[in-house]
Coordinates of C-alpha atoms and ligand atoms in Angstrom, one line a residue:
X19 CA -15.5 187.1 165.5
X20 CA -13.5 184.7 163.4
X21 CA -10.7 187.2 163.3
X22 CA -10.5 187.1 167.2
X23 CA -11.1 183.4 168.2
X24 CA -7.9 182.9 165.0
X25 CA -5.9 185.5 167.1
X26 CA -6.3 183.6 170.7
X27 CA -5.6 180.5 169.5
X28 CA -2.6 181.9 167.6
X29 CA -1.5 183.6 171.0
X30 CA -1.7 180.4 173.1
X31 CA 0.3 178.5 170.3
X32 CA 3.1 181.1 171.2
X33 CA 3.3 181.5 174.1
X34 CA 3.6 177.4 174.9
X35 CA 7.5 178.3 173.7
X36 CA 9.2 181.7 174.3
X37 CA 11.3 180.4 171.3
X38 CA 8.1 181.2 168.9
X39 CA 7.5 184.5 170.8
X40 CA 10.8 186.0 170.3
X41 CA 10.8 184.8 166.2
X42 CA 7.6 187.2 166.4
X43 CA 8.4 190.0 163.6
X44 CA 9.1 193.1 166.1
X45 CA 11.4 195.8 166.0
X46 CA 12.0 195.9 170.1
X47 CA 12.0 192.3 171.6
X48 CA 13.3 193.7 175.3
X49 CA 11.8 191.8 177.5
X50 CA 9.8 189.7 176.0
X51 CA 12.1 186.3 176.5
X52 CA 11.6 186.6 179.6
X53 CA 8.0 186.5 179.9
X54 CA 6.2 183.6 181.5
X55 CA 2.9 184.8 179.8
X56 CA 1.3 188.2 177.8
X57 CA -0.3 190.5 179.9
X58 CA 1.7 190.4 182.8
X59 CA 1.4 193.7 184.2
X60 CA -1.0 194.8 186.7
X61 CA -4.5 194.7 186.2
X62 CA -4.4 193.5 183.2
X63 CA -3.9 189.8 183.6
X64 CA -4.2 186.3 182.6
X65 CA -4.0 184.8 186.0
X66 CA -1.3 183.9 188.4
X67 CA 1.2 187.0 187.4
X68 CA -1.5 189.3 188.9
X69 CA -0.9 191.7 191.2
X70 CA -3.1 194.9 192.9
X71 CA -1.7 198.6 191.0
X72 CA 1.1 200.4 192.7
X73 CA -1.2 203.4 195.1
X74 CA 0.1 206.4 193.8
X75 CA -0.5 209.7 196.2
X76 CA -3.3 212.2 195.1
X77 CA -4.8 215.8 195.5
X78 CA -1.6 217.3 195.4
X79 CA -1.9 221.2 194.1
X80 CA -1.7 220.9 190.3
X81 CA 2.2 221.5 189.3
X82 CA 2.6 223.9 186.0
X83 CA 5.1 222.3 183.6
X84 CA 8.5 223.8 184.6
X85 CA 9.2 226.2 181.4
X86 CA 12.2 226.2 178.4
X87 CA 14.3 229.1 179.4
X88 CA 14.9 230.8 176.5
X89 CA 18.6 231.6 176.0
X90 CA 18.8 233.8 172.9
X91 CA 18.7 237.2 174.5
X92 CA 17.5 239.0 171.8
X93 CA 13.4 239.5 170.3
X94 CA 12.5 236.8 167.7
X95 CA 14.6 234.2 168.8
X96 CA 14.3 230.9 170.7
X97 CA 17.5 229.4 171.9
X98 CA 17.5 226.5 174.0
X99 CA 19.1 223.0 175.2
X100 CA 17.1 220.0 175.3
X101 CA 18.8 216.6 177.1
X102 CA 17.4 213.2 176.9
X103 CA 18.9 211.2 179.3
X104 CA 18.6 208.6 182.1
X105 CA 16.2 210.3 185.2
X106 CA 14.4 208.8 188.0
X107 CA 11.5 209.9 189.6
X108 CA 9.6 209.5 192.7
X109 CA 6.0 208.6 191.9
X110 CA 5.3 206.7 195.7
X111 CA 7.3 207.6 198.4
X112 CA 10.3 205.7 198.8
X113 CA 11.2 204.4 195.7
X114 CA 12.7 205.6 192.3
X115 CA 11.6 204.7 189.0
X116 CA 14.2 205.0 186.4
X117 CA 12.6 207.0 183.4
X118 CA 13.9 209.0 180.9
X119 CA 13.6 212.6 180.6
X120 CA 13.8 215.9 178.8
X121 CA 16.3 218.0 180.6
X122 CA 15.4 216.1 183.9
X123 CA 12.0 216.2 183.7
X124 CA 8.9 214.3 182.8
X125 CA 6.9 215.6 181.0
X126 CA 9.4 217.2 179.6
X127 CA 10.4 221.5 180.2
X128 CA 7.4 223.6 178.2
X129 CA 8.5 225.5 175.2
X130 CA 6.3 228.5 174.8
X131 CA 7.9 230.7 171.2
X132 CA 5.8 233.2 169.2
X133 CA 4.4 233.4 166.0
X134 CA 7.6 234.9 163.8
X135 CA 10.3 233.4 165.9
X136 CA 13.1 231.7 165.0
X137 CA 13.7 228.3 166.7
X138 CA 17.2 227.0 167.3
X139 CA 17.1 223.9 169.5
X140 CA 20.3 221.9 170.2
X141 CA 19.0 218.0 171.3
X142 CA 21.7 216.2 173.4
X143 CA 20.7 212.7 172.8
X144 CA 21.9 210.8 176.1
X145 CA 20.2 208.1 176.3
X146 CA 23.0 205.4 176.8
X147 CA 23.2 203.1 173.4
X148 CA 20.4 204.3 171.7
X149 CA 19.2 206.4 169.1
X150 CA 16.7 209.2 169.2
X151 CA 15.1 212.2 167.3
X152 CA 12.7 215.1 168.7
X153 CA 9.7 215.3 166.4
X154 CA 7.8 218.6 166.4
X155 CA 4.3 217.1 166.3
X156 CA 1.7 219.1 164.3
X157 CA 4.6 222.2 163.6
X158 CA 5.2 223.5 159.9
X159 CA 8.9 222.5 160.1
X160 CA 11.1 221.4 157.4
X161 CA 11.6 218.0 156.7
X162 CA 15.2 217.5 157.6
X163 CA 14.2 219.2 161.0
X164 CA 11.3 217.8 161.8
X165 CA 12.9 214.6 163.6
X166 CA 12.1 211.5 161.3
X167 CA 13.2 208.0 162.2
X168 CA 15.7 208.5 158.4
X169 CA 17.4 211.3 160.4
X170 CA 18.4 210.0 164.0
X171 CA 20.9 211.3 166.6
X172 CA 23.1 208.5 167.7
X173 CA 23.5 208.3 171.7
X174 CA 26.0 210.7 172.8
X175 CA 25.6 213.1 169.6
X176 CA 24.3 216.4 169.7
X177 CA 22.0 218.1 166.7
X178 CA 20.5 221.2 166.0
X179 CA 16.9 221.4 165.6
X180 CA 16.2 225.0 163.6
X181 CA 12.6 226.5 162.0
X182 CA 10.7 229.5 161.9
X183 CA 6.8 230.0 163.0
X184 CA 5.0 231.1 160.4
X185 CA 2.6 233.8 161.2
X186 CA -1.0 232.1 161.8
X187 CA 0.9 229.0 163.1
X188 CA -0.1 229.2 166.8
X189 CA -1.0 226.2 168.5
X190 CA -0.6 223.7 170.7
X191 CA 1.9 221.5 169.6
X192 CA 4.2 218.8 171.5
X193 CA 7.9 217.0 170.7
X194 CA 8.5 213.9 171.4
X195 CA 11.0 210.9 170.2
X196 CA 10.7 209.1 166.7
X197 CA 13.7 206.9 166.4
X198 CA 13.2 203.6 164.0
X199 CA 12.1 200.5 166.1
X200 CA 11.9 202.4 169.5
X201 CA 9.7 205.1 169.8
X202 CA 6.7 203.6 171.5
X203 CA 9.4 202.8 174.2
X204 CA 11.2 206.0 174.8
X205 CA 7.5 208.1 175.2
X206 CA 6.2 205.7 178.3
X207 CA 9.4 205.8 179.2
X208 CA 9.0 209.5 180.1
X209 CA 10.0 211.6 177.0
X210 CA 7.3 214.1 175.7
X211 CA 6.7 217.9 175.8
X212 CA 4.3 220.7 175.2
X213 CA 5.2 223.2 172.6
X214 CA 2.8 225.9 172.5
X215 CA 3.2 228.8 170.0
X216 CA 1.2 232.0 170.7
X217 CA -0.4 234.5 168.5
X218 CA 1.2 237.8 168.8
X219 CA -2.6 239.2 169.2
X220 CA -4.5 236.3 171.2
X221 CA -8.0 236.7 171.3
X222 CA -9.1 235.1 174.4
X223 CA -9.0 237.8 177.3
X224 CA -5.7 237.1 179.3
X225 CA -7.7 236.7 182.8
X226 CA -8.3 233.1 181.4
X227 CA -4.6 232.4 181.9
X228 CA -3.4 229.8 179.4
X229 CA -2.6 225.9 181.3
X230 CA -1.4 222.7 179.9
X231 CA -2.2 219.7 180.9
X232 CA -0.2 216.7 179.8
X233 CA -1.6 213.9 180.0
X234 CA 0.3 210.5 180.4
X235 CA -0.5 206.8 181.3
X236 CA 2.0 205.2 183.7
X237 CA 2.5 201.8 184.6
X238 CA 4.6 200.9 187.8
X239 CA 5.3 197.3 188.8
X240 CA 5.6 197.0 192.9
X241 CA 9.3 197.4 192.7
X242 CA 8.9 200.7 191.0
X243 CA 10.5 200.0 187.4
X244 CA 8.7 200.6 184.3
X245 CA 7.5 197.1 182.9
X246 CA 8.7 196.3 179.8
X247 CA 5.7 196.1 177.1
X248 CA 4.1 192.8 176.6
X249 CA 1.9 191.4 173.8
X250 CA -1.0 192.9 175.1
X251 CA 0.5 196.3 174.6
X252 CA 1.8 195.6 171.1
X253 CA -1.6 194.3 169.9
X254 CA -3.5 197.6 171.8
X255 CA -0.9 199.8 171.9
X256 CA 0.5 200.3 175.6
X257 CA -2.1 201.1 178.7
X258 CA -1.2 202.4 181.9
X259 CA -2.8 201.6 185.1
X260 CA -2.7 205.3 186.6
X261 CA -3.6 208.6 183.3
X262 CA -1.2 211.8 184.6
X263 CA -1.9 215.0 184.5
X264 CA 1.8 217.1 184.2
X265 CA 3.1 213.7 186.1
X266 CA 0.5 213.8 189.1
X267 CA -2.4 211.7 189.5
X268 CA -5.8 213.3 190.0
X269 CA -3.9 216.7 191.3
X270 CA -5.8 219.8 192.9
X271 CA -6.7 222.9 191.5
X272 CA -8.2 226.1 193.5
X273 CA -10.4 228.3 191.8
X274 CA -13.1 231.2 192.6
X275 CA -16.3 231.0 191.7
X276 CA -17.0 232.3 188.2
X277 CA -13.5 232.5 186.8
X278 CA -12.4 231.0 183.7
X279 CA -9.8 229.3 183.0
X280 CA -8.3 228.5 179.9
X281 CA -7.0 224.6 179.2
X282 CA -4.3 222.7 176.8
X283 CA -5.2 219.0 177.0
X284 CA -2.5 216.5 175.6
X285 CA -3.2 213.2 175.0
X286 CA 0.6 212.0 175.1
X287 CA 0.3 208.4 176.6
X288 CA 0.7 205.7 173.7
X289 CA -2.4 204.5 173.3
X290 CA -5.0 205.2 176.0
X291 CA -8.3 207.0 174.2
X292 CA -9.8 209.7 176.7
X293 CA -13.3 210.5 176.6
X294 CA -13.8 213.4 178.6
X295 CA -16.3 215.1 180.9
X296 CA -16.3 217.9 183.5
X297 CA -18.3 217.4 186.3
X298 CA -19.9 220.8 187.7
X299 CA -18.1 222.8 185.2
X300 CA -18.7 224.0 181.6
X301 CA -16.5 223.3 178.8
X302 CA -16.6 225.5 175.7
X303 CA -13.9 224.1 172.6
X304 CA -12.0 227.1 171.6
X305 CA -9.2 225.5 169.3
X306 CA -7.8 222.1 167.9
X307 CA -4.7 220.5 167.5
X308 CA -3.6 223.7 165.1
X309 CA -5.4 226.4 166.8
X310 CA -7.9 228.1 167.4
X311 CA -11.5 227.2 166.1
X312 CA -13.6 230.1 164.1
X313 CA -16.3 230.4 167.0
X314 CA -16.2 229.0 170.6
X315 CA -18.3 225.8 170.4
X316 CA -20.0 224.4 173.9
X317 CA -18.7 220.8 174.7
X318 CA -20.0 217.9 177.2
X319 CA -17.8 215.4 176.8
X320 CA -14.6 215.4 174.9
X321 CA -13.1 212.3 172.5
X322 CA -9.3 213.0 172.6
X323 CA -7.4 210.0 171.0
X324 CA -3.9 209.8 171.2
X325 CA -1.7 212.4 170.4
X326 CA -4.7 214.7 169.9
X327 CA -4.9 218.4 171.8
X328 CA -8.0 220.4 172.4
X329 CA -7.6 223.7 173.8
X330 CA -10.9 224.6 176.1
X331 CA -12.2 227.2 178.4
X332 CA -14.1 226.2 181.2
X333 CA -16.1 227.9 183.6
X334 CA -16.5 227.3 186.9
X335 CA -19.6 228.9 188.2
X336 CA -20.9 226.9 190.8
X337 CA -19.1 226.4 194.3
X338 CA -17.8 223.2 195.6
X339 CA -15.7 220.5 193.9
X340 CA -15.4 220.1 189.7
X341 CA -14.0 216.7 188.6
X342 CA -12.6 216.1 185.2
X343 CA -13.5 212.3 184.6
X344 CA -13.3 209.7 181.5
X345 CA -16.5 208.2 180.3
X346 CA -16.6 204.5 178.9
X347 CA -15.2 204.4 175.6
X348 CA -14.8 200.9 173.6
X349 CA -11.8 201.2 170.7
X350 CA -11.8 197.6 169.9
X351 CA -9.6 195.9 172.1
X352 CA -7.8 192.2 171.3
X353 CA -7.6 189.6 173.9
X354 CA -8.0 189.6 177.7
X355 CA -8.0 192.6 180.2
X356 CA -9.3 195.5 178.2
X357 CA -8.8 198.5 180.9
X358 CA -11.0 200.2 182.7
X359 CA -11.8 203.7 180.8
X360 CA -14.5 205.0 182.7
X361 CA -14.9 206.8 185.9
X362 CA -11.0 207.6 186.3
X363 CA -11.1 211.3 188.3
X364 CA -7.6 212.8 186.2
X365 CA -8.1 216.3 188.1
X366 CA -10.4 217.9 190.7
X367 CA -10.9 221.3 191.0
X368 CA -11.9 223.4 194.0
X369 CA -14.5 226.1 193.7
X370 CA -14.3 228.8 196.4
X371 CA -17.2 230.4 197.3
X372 CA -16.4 233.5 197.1
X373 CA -16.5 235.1 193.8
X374 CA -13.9 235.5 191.2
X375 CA -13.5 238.9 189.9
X376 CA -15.6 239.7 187.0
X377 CA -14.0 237.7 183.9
X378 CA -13.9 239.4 180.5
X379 CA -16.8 237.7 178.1
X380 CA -15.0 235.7 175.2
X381 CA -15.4 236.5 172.1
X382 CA -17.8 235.4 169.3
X383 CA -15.5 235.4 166.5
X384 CA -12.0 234.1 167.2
X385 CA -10.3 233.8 163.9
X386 CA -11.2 232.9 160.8
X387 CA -10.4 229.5 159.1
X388 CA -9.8 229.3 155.4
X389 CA -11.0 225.7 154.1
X390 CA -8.7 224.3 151.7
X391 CA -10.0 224.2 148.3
X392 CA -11.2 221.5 145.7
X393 CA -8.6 218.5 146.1
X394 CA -6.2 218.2 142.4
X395 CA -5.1 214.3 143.9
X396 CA -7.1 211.5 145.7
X397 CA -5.7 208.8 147.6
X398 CA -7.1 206.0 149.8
X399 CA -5.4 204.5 152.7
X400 CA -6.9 200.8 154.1
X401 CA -5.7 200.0 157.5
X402 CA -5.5 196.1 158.5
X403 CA -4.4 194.2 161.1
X404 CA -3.0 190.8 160.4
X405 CA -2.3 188.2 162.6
X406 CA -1.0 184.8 161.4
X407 CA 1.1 182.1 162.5
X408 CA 3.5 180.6 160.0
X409 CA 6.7 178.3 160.1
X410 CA 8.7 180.7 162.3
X411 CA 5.8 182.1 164.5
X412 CA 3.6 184.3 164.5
X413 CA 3.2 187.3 162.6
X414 CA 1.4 190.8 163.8
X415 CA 1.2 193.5 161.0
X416 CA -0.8 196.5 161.5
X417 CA -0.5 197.8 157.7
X418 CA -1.3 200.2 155.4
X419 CA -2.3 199.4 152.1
X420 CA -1.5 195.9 152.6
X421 CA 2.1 197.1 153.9
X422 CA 4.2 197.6 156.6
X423 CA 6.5 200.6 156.7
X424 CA 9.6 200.6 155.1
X425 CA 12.3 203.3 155.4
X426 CA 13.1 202.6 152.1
X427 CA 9.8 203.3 150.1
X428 CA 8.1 206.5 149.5
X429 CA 4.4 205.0 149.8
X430 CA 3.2 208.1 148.3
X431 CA 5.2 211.1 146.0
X432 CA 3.2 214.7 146.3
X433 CA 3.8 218.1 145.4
X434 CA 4.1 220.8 147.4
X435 CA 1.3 223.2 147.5
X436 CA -1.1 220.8 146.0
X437 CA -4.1 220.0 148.0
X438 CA -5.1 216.2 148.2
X439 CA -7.8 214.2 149.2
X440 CA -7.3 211.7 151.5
X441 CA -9.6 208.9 152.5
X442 CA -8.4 206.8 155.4
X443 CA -10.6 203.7 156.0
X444 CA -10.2 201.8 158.7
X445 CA -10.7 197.6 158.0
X446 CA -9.2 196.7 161.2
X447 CA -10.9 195.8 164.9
X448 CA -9.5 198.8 166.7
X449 CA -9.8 202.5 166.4
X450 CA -6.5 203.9 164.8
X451 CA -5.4 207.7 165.3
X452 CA -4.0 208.9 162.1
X453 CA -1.4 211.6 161.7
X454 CA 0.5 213.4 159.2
X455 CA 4.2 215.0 160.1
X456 CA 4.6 218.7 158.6
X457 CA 1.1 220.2 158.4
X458 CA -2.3 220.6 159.4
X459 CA -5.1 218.8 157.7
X460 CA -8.7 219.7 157.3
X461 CA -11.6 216.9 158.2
X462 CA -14.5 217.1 155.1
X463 CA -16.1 214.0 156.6
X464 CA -16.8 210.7 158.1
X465 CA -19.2 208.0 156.7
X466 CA -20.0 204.9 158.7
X467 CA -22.5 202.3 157.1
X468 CA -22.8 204.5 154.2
X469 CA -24.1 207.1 156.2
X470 CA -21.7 210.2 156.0
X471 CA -21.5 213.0 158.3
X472 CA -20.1 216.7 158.1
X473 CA -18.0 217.6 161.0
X474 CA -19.6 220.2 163.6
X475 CA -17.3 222.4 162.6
X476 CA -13.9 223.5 160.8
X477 CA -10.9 222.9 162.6
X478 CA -7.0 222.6 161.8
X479 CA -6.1 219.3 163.1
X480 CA -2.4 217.0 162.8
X481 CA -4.5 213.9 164.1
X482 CA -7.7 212.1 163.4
X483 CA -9.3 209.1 164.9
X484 CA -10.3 206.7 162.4
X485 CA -12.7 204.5 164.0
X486 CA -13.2 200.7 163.4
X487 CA -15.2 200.3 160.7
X488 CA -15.0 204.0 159.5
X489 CA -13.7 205.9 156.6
X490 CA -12.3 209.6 157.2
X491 CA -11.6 212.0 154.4
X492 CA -9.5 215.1 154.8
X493 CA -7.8 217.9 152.9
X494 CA -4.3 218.0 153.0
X495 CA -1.6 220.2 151.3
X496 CA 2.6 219.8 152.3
X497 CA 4.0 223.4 151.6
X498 CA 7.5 222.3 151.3
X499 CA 9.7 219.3 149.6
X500 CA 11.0 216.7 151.4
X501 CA 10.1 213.3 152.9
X502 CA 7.2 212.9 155.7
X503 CA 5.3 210.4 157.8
X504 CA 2.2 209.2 158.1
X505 CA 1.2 206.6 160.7
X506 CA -1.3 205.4 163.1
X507 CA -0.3 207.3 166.3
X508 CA -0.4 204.4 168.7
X509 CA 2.7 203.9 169.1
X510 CA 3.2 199.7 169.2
X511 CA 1.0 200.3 166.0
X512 CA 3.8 202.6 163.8
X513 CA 6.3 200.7 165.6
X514 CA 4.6 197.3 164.1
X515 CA 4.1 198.3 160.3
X516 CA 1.6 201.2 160.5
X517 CA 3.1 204.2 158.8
X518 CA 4.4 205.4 155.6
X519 CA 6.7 207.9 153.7
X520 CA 5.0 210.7 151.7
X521 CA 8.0 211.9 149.2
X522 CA 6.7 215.8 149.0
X523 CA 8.6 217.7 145.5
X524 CA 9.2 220.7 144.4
Ligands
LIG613 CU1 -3.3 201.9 165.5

């Protein structure tokens, strides 16, 4: 690969001189002076930096995400408080790991509002000498409240964040951060959230119950801090060396035999891609990033790419243990130490043998989708990665179009209500997850070597994985005016160039 053996030799040129490293074109340089080489966290490693992974306890009993309290007092109304700030936590025993957190917790508190409520959220930015916004990923907000890097909250400041939920918006959405420059940094740094609206009539029998689980990738060095990211996370995007589940690695979860349970996954770590099986269990998909699906549809493994959702019911008929474990998965990766994606156990499940009481069937139908009709507008988006060295040194762009974002230039002007075509085709030598701020988007298809492919089935979605080498066309429509992103949702990636401004008119 030309573009590869160019990109080593370009990286060993740098880092001969941390003077060339920090000319590199980057909006966060923390750290990065003070490297004595890329890579140099652990198990992911050149050479002499390397060091074993921080053991991190598990089989704890799975902890639920501690929940929002909701302070309006009155029907239709969410009111709440939400505090980034400066936290520690305790992953090993012993030591603290200063993280930041949503109202002292990471993953942050888990907002659960109804279809038809009112949100009124007042963020507290806290985070000492440093911007911040919450975005509401996937939500039908309006654009001045939906968190954009033009709209931040300047440390200290206070804002409130206030929408309504449409009726048919229930989901399974997540906040997190989207400040210019550092947003990559603040979510491994702790901050992220669920956000799950529910359907005043939910057709999936209660006895399911209804659990998120967050997923997160952590890093620790031995001393217990948060490594800083080095050029192997901005190339790939940032890779832990232990995937969370609600903060916990590999936790416990008791269940009788024959009950169903009903699952959230996240994908909120920065850039891990989770290919998913369960082990002794069935998985049925029951809903998207948006929702529910039409019809249940029988799973056995699971692609989620980051910042997707999937919401799942599994079944767990036969006694003994059930594992939820990654499978190999290869996204293009640049340079040394590629992780390890397969056979990671991210959450094992006890099955009793004595039976659970007799679970209601799910339903055939669940709800019905409406496809969005014949496109008025078509646009194509190319994705590249450039890597070059030049005078000053080198240069890393992950682009769009040929360019990197720029706060000041709508990429694209729509209108509202119109329904687009968009075909997002992926030049570049990694997998990129694309996402749209505001709305949910409709797949039509996929075509790989010219050979194109329907999706299995309909589904409301906020992100996409483009794969290398792919094209992905989808159906979009903005309802309301105002100014929204779309990017590549690893985050080094939208922090390095790879997003741009939809200007959405009346
Ligand atoms: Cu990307």
């Amino acid at each position: 690969m030309h573009r590869r053996g160019f990109l080593m030799a370009g990286l060993a040129t740098a880092l001969s001189g941390s003077r060339a490293l920090a000319q590199m074109k980057m909006d966060s340089m923390s750290g990065m002076d003070s490297m004595p080489g890329m890579g140099s966290h652990a198990g992911h490693d050149m050479g002499a930096m390397a060091q074993a992974p921080v053991t991190l306890p598990e089989g704890e009993g799975l902890r639920q995400l501690p929940l929002l309290a909701n302070e309006a007092g009155r029907p239709g109304l969410f009111q709440a408080r939400l505090t980034a700030e400066a936290a520690t936590a305790r992953f090993v025993e012993g030591q603290d790991t200063p993280i930041l957190a949503y109202n002292g917790t990471s993953p942050g508190p888990l907002i659960v509002a109804y279809e038809g409520d009112r949100v009124e959220i007042t963020f507290a930015n806290r985070i000492a000498g440093e911007q911040s916004t919450v975005h509401w990923h996937g939500m039908p907000v309006p654009a001045d409240q939906d968190g954009n890097p033009m709209d931040p909250v300047a440390a200290g400041a206070d804002r409130v964040y206030a929408f309504e939920l449409p009726e048919g918006s229930a989901g399974s959405y997540w906040y997190h951060p989207h400040p210019h420059g550092r947003t990559a940094e603040q979510v491994y740094r702790g901050l992220a959230g669920a956000f799950v609206v529910k359907a005043k009539a939910d057709p999936i029998p209660a006895a399911y119950g209804d659990t998120v689980l967050m997923f997160t990738d952590l890093r620790l060095a031995a001393d217990g801090s948060m490594p800083d990211n080095t050029m192997t996370d901005l190339m790939n995007g940032r890779v832990g060396d232990h995937v969370l589940v609600n903060g916990q690695k590999n936790p416990k979860l008791a269940m009788a035999r024959g009950a169903k349970r009903r699952l959230r996954l996240y994908n909120a770590t920065n850039a891990r891609f989770l290919r998913l099986a369960f082990a002794n269990a069935a998985m049925t998909v029951i809903g998207s990033d948006g929702g529910l699906l039409e019809a249940p549809v029988v799973a056995e493994e699971i692609l989620l790419s980051p910042a997707e959702r999937v919401e799942l019911v599994v079944a767990f008929d036969r006694s003994g243990t059930a594992t939820l474990t990654t499978l190999d998965y290869d996204r293009g990766w640049m340079g040394p130490g590629r992780p390890t994606d397969a056979g990671l156990t991210l959450l094992t499940v006890d099955v009793s043998d004595a039976p659970a009481e007799a679970m209601p069937p799910l339903p055939e139908r669940l709800r019905p989708i409406a496809p969005l009709g014949a496109p008025t507008v078509s646009r194509r988006l190319v994705f590249t990665e450039t890597m070059a060295m030049n005078a000053t040194g080198m240069e890393m762009g992950f682009l769009i179009n040929g360019k990197a974002f720029d706060m000041g230039r709508a990429d694209i002007v729509a209108r509202a209500g119109d329904t687009e075509l968009w075909e997002i085709v992926n030049q570049a030598d990694m997998d990129h997850p694309f996402h749209i701020h505001g709305t949910q988007f409709q797949v039509v298809e996929r075509e790989r070597d010219g050979k194109v492919a329907k999706p299995p089935y309909l589904a409301w979605k906020d992100t996409v994985n483009v794969a290398r080498g792919e094209t992905v066309r989808l159906r979009t429509r903005q309802e309301r005016p105002g100014t929204r992103m779309y990017h590549c949702h690893i985050l080094e990636h939208e922090q390095l160039g790879m997003m741009g401004i939809v200007d959405v008119r009346a």
